[in-house]
Short mmCIF file of C-alpha atoms in Angstrom, two decimals:
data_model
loop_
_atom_site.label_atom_id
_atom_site.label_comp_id
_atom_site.label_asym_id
_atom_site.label_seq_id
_atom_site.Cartn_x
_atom_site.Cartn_y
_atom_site.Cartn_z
CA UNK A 1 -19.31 42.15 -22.32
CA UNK A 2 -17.34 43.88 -19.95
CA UNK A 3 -13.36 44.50 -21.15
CA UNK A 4 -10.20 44.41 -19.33
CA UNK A 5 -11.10 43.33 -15.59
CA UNK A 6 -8.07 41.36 -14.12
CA UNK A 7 -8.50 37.59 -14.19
CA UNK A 8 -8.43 36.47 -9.81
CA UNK A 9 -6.52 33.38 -9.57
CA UNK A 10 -9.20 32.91 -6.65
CA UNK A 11 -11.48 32.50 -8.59
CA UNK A 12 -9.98 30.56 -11.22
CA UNK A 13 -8.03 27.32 -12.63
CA UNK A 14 -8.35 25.24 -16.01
CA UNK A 15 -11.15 23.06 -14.78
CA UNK A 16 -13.38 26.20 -14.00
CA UNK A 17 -12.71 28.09 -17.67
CA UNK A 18 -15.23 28.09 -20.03
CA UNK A 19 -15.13 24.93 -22.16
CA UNK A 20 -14.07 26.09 -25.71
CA UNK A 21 -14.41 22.49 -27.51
CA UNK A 22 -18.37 21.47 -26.03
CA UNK A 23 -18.28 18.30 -28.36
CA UNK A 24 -21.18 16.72 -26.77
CA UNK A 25 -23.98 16.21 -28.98
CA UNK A 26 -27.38 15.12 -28.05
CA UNK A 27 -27.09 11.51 -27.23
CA UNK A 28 -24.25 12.38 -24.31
CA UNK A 29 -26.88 14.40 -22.50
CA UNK A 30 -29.21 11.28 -23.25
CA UNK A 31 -26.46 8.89 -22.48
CA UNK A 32 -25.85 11.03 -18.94
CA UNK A 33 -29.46 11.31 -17.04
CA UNK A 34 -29.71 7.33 -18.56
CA UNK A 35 -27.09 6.67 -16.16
CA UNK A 36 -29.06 9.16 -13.41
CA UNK A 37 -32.20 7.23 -14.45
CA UNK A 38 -31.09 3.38 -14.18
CA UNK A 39 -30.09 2.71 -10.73
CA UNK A 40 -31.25 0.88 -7.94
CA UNK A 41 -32.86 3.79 -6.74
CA UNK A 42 -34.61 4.69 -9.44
CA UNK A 43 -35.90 0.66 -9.75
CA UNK A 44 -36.99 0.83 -6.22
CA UNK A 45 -38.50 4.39 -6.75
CA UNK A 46 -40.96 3.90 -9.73
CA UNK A 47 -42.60 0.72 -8.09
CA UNK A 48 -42.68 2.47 -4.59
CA UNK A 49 -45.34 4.40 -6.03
CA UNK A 50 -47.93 1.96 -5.75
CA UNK A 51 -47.51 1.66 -2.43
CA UNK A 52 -49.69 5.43 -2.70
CA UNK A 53 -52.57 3.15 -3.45
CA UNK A 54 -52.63 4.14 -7.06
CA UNK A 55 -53.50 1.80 -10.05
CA UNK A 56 -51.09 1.50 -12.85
CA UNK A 57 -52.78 4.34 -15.41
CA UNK A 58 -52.92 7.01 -12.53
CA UNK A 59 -48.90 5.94 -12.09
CA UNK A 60 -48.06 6.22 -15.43
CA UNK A 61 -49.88 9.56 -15.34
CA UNK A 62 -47.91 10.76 -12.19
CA UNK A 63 -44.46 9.81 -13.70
CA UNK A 64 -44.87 11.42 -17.22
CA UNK A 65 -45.91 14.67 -15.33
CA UNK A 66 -43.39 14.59 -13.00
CA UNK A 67 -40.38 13.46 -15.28
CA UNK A 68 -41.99 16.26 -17.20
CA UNK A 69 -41.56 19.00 -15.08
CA UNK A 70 -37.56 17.64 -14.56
CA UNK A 71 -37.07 18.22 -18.19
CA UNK A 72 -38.49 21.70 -18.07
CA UNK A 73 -36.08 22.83 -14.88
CA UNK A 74 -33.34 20.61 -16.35
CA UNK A 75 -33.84 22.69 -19.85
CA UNK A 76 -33.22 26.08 -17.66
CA UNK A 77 -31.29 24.99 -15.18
CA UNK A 78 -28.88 23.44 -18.29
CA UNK A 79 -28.93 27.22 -19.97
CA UNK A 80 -26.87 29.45 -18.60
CA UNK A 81 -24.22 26.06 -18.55
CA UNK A 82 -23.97 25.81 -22.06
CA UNK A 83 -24.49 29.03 -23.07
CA UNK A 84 -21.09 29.97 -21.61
CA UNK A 85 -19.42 26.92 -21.23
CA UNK A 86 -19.58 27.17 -16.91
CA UNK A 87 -19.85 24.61 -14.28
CA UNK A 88 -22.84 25.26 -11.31
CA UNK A 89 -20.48 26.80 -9.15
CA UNK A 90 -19.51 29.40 -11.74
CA UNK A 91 -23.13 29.81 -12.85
CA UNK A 92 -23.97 30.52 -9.09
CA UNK A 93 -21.78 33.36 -9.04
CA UNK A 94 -23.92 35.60 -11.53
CA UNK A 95 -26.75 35.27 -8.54
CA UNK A 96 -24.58 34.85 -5.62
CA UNK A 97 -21.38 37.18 -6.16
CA UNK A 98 -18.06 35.14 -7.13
CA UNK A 99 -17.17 34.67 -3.64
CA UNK A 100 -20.93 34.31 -2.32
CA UNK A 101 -21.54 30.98 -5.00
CA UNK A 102 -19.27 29.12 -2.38
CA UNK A 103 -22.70 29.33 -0.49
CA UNK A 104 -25.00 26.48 -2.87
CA UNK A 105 -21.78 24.58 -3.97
CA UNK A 106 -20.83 23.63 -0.59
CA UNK A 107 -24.46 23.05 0.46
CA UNK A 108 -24.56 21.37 -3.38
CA UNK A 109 -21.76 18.89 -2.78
CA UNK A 110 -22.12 17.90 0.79
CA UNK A 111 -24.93 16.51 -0.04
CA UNK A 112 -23.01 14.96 -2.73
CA UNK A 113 -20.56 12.92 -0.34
CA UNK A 114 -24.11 11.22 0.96
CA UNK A 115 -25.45 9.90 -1.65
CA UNK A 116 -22.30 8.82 -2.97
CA UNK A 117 -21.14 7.24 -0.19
CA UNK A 118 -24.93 4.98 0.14
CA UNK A 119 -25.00 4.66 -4.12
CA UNK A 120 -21.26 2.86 -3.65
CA UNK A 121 -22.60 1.21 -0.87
CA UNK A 122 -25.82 -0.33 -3.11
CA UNK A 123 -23.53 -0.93 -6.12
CA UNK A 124 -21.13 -3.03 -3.58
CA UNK A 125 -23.88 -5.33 -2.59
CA UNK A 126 -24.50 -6.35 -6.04
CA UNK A 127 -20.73 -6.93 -6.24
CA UNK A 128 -21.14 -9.02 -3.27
CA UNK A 129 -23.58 -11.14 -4.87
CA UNK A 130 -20.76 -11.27 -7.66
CA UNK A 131 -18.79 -12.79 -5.12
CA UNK A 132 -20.81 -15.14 -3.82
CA UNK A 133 -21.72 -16.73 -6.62
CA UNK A 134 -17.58 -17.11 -8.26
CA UNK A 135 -16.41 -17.92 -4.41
CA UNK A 136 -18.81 -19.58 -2.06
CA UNK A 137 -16.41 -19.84 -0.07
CA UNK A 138 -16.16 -16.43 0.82
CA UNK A 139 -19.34 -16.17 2.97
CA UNK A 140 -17.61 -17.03 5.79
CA UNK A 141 -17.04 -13.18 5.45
CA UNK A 142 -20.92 -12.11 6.32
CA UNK A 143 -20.18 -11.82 9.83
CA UNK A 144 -20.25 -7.66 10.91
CA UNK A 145 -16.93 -6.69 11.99
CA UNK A 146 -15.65 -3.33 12.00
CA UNK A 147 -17.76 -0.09 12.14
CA UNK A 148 -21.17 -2.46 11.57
CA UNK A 149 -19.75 -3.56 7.97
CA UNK A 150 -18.58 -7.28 7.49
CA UNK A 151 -15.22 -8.13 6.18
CA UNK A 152 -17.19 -9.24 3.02
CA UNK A 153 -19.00 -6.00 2.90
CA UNK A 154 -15.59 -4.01 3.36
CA UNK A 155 -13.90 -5.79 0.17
CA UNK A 156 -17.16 -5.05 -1.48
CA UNK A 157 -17.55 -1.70 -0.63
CA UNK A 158 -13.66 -1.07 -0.58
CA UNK A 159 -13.62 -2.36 -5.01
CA UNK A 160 -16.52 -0.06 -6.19
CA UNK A 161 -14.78 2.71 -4.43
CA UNK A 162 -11.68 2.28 -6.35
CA UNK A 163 -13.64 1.24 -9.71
CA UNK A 164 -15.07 4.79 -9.18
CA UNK A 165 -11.91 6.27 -8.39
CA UNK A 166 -10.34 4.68 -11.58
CA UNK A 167 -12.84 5.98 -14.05
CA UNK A 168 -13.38 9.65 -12.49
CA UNK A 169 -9.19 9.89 -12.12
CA UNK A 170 -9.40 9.43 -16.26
CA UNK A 171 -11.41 12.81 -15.84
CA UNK A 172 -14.45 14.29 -18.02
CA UNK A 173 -13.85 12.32 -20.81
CA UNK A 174 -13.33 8.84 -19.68
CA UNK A 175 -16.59 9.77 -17.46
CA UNK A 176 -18.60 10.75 -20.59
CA UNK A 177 -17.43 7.51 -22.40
CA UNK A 178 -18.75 5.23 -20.23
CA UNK A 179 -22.53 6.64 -19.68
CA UNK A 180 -22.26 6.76 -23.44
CA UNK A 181 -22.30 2.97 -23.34
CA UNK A 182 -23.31 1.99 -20.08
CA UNK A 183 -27.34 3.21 -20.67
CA UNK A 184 -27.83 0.89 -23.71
CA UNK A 185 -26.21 -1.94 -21.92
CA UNK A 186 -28.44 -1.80 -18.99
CA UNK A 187 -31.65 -1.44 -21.29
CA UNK A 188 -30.63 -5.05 -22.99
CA UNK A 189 -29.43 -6.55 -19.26
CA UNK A 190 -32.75 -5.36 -18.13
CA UNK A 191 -34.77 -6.93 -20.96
CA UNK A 192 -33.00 -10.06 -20.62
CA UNK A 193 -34.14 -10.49 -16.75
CA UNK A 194 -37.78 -8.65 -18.23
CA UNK A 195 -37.87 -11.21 -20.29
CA UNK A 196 -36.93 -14.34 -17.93
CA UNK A 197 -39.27 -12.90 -14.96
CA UNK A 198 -42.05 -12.55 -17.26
CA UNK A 199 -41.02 -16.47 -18.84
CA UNK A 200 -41.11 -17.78 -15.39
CA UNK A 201 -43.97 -15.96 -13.89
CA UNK A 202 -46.51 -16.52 -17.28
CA UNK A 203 -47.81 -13.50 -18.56
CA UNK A 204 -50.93 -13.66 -17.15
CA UNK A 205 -49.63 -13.24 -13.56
CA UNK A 206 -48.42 -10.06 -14.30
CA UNK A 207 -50.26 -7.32 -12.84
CA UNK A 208 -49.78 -3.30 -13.12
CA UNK A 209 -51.60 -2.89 -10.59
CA UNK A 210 -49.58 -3.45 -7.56
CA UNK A 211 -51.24 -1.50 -4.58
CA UNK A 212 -53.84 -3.40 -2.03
CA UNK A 213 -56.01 -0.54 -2.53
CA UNK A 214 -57.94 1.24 -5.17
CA UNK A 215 -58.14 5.09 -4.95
CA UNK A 216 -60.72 7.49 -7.03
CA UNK A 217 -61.62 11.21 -7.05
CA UNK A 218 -59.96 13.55 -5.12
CA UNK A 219 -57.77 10.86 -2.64
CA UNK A 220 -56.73 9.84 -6.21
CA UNK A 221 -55.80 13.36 -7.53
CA UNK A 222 -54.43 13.67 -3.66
CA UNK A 223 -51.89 10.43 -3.97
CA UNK A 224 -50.69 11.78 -7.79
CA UNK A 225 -49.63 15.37 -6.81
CA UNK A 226 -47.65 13.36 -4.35
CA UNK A 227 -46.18 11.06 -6.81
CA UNK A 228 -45.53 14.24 -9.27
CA UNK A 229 -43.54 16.23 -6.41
CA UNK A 230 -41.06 12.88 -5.27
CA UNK A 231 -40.32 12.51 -9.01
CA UNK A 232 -39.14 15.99 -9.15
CA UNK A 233 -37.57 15.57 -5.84
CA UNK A 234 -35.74 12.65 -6.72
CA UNK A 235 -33.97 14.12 -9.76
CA UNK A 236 -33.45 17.89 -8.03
CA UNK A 237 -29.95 17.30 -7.18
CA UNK A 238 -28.59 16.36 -10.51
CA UNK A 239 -30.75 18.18 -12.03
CA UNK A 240 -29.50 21.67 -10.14
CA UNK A 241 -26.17 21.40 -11.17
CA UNK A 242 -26.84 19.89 -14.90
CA UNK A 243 -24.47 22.77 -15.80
CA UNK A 244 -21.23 20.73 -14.56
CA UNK A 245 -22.79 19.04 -17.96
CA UNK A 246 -24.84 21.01 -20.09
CA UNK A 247 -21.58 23.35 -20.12
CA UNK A 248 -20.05 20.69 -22.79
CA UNK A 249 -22.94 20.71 -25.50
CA UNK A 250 -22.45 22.15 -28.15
CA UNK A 251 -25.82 23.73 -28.59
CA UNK A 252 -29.23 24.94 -26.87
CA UNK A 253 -30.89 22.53 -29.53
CA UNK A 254 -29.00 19.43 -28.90
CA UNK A 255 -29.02 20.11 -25.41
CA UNK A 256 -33.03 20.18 -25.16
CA UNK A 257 -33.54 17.04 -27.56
CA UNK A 258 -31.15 14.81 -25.29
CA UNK A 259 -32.99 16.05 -22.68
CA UNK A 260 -36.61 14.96 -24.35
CA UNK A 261 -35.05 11.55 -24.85
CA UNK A 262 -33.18 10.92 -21.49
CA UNK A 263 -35.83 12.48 -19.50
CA UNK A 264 -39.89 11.29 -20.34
CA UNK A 265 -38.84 8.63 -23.09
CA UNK A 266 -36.17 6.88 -21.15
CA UNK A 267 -37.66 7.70 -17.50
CA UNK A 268 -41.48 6.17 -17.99
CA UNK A 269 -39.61 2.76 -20.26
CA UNK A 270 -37.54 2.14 -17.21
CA UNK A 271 -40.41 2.69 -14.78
CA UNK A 272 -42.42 0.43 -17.48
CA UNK A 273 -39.26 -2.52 -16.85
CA UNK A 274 -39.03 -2.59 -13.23
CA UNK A 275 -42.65 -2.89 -12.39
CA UNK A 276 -43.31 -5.68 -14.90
CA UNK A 277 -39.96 -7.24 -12.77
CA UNK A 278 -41.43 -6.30 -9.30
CA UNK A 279 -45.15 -7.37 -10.67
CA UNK A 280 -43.52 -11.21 -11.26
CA UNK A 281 -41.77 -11.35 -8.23
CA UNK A 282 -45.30 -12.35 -6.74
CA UNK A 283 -46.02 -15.85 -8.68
CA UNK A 284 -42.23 -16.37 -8.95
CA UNK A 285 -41.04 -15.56 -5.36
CA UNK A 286 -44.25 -15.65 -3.78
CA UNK A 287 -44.05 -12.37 -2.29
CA UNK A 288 -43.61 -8.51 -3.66
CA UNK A 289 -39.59 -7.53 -3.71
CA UNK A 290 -39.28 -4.52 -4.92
CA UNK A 291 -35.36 -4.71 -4.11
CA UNK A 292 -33.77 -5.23 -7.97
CA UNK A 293 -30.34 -6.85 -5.86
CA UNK A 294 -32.58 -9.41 -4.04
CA UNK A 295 -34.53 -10.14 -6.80
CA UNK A 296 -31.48 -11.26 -8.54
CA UNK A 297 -30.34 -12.71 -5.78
CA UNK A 298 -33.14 -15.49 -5.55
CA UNK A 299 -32.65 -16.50 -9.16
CA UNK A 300 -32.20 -20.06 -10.72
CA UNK A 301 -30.59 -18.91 -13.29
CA UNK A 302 -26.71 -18.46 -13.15
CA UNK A 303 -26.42 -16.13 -16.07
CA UNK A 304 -29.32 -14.10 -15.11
CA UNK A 305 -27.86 -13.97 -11.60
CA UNK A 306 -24.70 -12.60 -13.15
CA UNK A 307 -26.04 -10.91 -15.88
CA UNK A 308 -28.27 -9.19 -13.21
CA UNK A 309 -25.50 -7.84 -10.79
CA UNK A 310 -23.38 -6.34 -13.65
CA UNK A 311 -26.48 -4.09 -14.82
CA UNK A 312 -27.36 -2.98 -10.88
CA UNK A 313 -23.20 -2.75 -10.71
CA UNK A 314 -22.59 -0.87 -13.35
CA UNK A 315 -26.29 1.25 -12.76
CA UNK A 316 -25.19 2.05 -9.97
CA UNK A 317 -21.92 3.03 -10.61
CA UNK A 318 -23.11 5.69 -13.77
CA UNK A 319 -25.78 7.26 -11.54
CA UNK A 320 -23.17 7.79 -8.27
CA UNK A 321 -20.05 9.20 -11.05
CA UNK A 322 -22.35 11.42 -13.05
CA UNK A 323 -24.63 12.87 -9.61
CA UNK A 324 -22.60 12.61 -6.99
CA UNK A 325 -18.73 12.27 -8.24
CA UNK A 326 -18.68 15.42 -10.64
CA UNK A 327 -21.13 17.69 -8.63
CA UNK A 328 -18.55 18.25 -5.48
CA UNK A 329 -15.34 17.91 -8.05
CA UNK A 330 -16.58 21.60 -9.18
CA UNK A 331 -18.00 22.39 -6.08
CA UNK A 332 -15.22 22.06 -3.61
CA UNK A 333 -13.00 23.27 -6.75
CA UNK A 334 -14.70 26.67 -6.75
CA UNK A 335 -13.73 27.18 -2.97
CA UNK A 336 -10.47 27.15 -3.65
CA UNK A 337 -9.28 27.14 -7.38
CA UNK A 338 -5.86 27.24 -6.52
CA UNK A 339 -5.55 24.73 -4.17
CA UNK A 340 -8.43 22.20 -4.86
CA UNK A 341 -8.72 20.81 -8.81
CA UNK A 342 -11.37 19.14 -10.57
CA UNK A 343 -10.02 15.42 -9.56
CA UNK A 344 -8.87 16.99 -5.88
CA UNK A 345 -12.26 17.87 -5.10
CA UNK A 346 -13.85 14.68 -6.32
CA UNK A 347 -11.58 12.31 -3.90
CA UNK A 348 -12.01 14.89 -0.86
CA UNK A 349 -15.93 13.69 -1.89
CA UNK A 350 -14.96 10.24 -1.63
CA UNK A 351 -13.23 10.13 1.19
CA UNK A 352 -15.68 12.17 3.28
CA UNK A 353 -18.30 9.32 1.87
CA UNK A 354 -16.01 6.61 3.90
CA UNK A 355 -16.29 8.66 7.03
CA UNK A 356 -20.00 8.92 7.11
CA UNK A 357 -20.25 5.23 7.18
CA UNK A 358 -23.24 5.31 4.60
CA UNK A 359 -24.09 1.57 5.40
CA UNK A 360 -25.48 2.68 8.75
CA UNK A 361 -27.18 5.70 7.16
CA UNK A 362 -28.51 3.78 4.67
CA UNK A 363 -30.30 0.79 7.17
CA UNK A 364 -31.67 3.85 9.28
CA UNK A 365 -34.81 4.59 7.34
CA UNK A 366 -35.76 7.72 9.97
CA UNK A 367 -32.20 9.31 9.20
CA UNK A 368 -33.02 8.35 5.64
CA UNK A 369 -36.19 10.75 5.42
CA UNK A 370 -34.71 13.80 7.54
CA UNK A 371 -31.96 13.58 4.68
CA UNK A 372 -34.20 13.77 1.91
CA UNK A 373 -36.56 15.91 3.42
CA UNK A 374 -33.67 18.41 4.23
CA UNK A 375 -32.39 18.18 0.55
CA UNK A 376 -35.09 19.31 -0.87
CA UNK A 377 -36.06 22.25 1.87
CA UNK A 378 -32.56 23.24 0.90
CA UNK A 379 -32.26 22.61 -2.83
CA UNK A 380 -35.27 24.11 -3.65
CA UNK A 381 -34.88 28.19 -2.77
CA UNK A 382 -31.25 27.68 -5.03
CA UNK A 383 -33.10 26.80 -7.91
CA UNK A 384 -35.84 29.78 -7.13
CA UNK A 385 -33.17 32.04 -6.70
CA UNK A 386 -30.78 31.05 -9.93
CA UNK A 387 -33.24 30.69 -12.14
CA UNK A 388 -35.07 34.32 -11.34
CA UNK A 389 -31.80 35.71 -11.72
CA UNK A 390 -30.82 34.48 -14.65
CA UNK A 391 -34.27 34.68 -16.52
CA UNK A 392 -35.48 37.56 -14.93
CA UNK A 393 -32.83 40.01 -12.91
CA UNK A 394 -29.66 39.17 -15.95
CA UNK A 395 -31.76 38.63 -19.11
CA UNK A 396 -30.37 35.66 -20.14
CA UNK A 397 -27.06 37.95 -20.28
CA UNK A 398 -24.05 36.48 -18.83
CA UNK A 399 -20.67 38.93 -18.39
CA UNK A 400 -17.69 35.70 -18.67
CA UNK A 401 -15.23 37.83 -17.76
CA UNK A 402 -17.32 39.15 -14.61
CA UNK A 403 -17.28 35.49 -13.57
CA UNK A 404 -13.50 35.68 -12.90
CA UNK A 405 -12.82 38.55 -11.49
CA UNK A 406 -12.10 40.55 -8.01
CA UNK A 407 -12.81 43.77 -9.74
CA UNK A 408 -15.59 45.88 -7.79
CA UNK A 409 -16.43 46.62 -11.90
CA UNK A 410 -17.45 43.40 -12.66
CA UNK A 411 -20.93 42.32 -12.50
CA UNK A 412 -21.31 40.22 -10.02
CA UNK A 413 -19.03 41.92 -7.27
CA UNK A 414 -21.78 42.79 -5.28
CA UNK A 415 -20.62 43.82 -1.61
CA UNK A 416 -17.31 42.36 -1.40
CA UNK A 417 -18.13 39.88 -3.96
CA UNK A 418 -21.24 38.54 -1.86
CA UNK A 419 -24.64 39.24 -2.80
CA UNK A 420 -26.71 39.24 0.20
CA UNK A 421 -29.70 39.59 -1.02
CA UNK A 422 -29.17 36.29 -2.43
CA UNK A 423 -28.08 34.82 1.30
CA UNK A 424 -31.36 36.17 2.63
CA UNK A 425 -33.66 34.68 0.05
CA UNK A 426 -32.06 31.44 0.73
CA UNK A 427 -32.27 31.62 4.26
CA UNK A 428 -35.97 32.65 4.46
CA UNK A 429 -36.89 30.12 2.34
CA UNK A 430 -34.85 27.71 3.80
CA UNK A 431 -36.20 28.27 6.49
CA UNK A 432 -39.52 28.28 5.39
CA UNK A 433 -39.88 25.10 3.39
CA UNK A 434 -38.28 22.98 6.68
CA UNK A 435 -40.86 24.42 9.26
CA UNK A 436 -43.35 23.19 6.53
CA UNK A 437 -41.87 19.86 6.04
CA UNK A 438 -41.37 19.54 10.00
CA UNK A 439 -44.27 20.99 11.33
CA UNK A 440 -47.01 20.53 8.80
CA UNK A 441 -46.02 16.83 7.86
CA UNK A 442 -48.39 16.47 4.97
CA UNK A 443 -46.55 19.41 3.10
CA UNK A 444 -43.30 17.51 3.53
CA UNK A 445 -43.56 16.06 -0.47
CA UNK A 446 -43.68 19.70 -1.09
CA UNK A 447 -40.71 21.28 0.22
CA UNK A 448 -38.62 21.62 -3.13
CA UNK A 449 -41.55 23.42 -4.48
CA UNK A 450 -42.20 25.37 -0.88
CA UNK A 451 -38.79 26.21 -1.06
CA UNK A 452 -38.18 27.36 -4.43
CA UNK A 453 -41.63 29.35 -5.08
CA UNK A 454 -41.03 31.49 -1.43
CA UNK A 455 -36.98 31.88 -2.87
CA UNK A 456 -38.14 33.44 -5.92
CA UNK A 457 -40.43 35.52 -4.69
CA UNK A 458 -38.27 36.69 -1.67
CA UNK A 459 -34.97 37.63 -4.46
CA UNK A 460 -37.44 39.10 -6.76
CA UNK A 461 -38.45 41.54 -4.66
CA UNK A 462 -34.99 42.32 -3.27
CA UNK A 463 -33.62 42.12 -6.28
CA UNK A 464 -35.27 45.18 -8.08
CA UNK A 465 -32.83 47.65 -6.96
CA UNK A 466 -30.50 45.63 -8.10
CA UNK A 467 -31.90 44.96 -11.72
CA UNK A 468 -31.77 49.08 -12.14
CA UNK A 469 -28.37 49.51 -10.96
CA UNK A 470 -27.52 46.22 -13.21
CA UNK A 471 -29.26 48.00 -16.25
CA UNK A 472 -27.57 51.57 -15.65
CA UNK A 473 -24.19 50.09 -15.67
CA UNK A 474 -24.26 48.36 -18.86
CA UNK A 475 -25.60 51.23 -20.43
CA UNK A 476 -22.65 53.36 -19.21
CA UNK A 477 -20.36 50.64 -20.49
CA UNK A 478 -21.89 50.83 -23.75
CA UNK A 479 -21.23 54.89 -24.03
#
């Protein structure tokens, strides 16, 4: 480790330090990707896999492998976090140059500010139902008013914006405190309505089979690879900046076992929950909804009703805080240390979430898929490119003091504190993986992968000068 570079207040402020306490033990980082697990989303997401046209043993199959592969990139990914006590942003720097990690953290958390602006708009409509069901009264208020949102929909909206405001203001620690308790209560909330759908429905209605077609050989193996790549798709954003986490674990060990537990064991039970749900919603409703707020929605049941819209509520609520609250808090933080802190950056999020009116993103399905499709053509060469530098070009070897510093000495100057090699592998990839999602439409699943693989490759190769000169200056430091 390198000794006496001056500390750049650019590059600098208390929420960007290394963590020195990293009290989280294993059941936080369980506790955290529960909350990224149970969400509406994530409900909708494992039984939209049967629309594929596979059974309910080539499902199960497709989930374990691709929750699988989440934990493996979540376990490297989570790393160089811990290992020095860094946020993404910081950990970006060691591939991107100090100034140059602006690059993925402002690509990172814009795409932050979208899906937190449509995850509060999902968590409102349960709150809404909330509402409904206290004040009858108060649908009156349905009617769309101002910017295609009812007055209904604005109060709705307008409380789990502050709700989220209130909890992320209390800062890391409030935040971990509530997906510490918020997972377990949304297992027993979603037994409970399990457990009435299945009552109502009979057990012998229920079917995990859900698809109106049966698929075999290779159509079969065709439908799962899909299936595997959307799982890892749909955790790739949380799971690229799982240092903004991982940095507060206190070791490698714990780190991996809450990963184990939050990721395959919690993942496929969930899954296992809402298709039973969506599988009863057939002899109870009389038609598939695979829509956890309207399923609740249509219920007899007052307390289930209730019961119901508190889990999707506060679902909702854990997966938008600990994905898409925290992510562009460091993020726009790193841009400008001095200016922009930890709670700064998360409300500039926020705010920019009003603005995009995620309501009318959200009920444009076409705008929907460019977004995702984007996301991943993007997200994909910054995991090729972190993870060969840190495994690969670094040796697991990070230089903390490097991280800070304006110093031409320290590690990760580069040119001007920009590595460009970096900027080119992203770009070429980038590039890449969206001409393959636009033009060849069946490679579209893929484009994470696409992305990522042609990253790697692409920094490798520019990157072996690099690993010399790298190598040749520690030495010298060493003498």
């Amino acid at each position: 480790m390198s000794k006496g570079l001056p500390q750049s207040l650019k590059l600098t402020n208390d929420d960007l330090k290394p963590d020195q306490d990293q009290k989280w033990g294993w059941y936080s980082i369980f506790a955290f990707w529960m909350s990224d697990v149970h969400s509406v989303g994530g409900y909708v997401f494992a039984a939209s896999l049967f629309a594929l046209g596979l059974n309910g043993i080539q499902v199960f199959i497709s989930l374990l492998a691709g929750i699988t592969i989440v934990m493996i990139f979540a376990n490297l990914m989570g790393q160089p976090g811990q290992k020095a006590g860094v946020p993404f942003p910081v950990v970006a720097r060691m591939s991107f140059g100090v100034f140059g990690a602006n690059i993925p953290a402002v690509i990172r958390g814009l795409i932050a500010v979208v899906w937190y602006g449509i995850q509060t708009f999902l968590a409102s409509s349960s709150f809404i139902i909330l509402l409904l069901y206290f004040f009858p009264q108060m649908a009156g208020l349905e009617k769309p008013t101002f910017l295609g949102l009812s007055a209904l929909g604005w109060i709705g909206f307008g409380s789990m914006w502050v709700i989220q405001g209130i909890v992320f203001m209390f800062g890391m620690d409030m935040i971990r405190r509530v997906i510490d308790w918020s997972g377990p209560a949304i297992y027993i909330a979603m037994l409970a309505l399990c457990i009435y759908m299945i009552d109502v429905a009979g057990w012998d209605n229920i079917s995990f089979s859900l698809s109106s077609e049966t698929l075999s050989g290779w159509d079969a193996i065709t439908q799962m690879l899909i299936a595997i790549a959307l799982v890892a798709g749909y955790f790739a954003g949380p799971t690229l900046n799982f240092s903004d986490f991982s940095r507060y674990c206190g070791s490698y060990k714990k780190l991996k076992l809450g990963n184990l537990l939050g990721l395959p064991f919690n993942f496929v039970l969930f899954s296992l929950f809402s298709v039973v749900i969506v599988s009863a919603s057939v002899p109870v409703f009389g038609t598939m909804i695979t829509d956890p707020v309207e399923t609740v929605k249509r219920l007899d049941s007052g307390l289930i009703t209730v019961l119901g819209a508190l889990t999707f509520i506060f679902a909702t609520v854990g997966i938008n805080i600990v994905a898409n609250f925290v992510a562009p808090a460091f993020d726009f933080s790193n841009v400008s240390p001095q200016k922009i802190n930890f709670k700064t950056g998360g409300f500039i999020a926020a705010f920019g979430s009003v603005l995009l009116t995620p309501w009318n993103l959200f009920n444009n399905p076409q705008v929907i898929h460019y977004t995702v499709d984007v996301l991943a053509a993007m997200i994909g060469p910054l995991y090729g490119i972190i993870l060969v530098d840190y495994f690969l070009i670094k040796k697991q070897k990070i230089d903390v003091e490097s991280l800070y510093t304006e110093s031409p000495q320290g590690l990760y100057w580069y040119e001007n504190g920009v590595n460009m090699k970096s900027v080119y592998a992203l770009v070429v990839a980038g590039v890449t993986a969206i001409f393959a999602t636009f033009v060849f439409s069946e490679l579209a699943n893929y484009a994470l992968f696409i992305g990522g693989g042609v990253a790697a490759l692409v920094y490798r190769l520019l990157m072996d000068t690099e690993r010399l000169q790298t190598t040749e200056m520690k030495l010298a430091r060493q003498k």
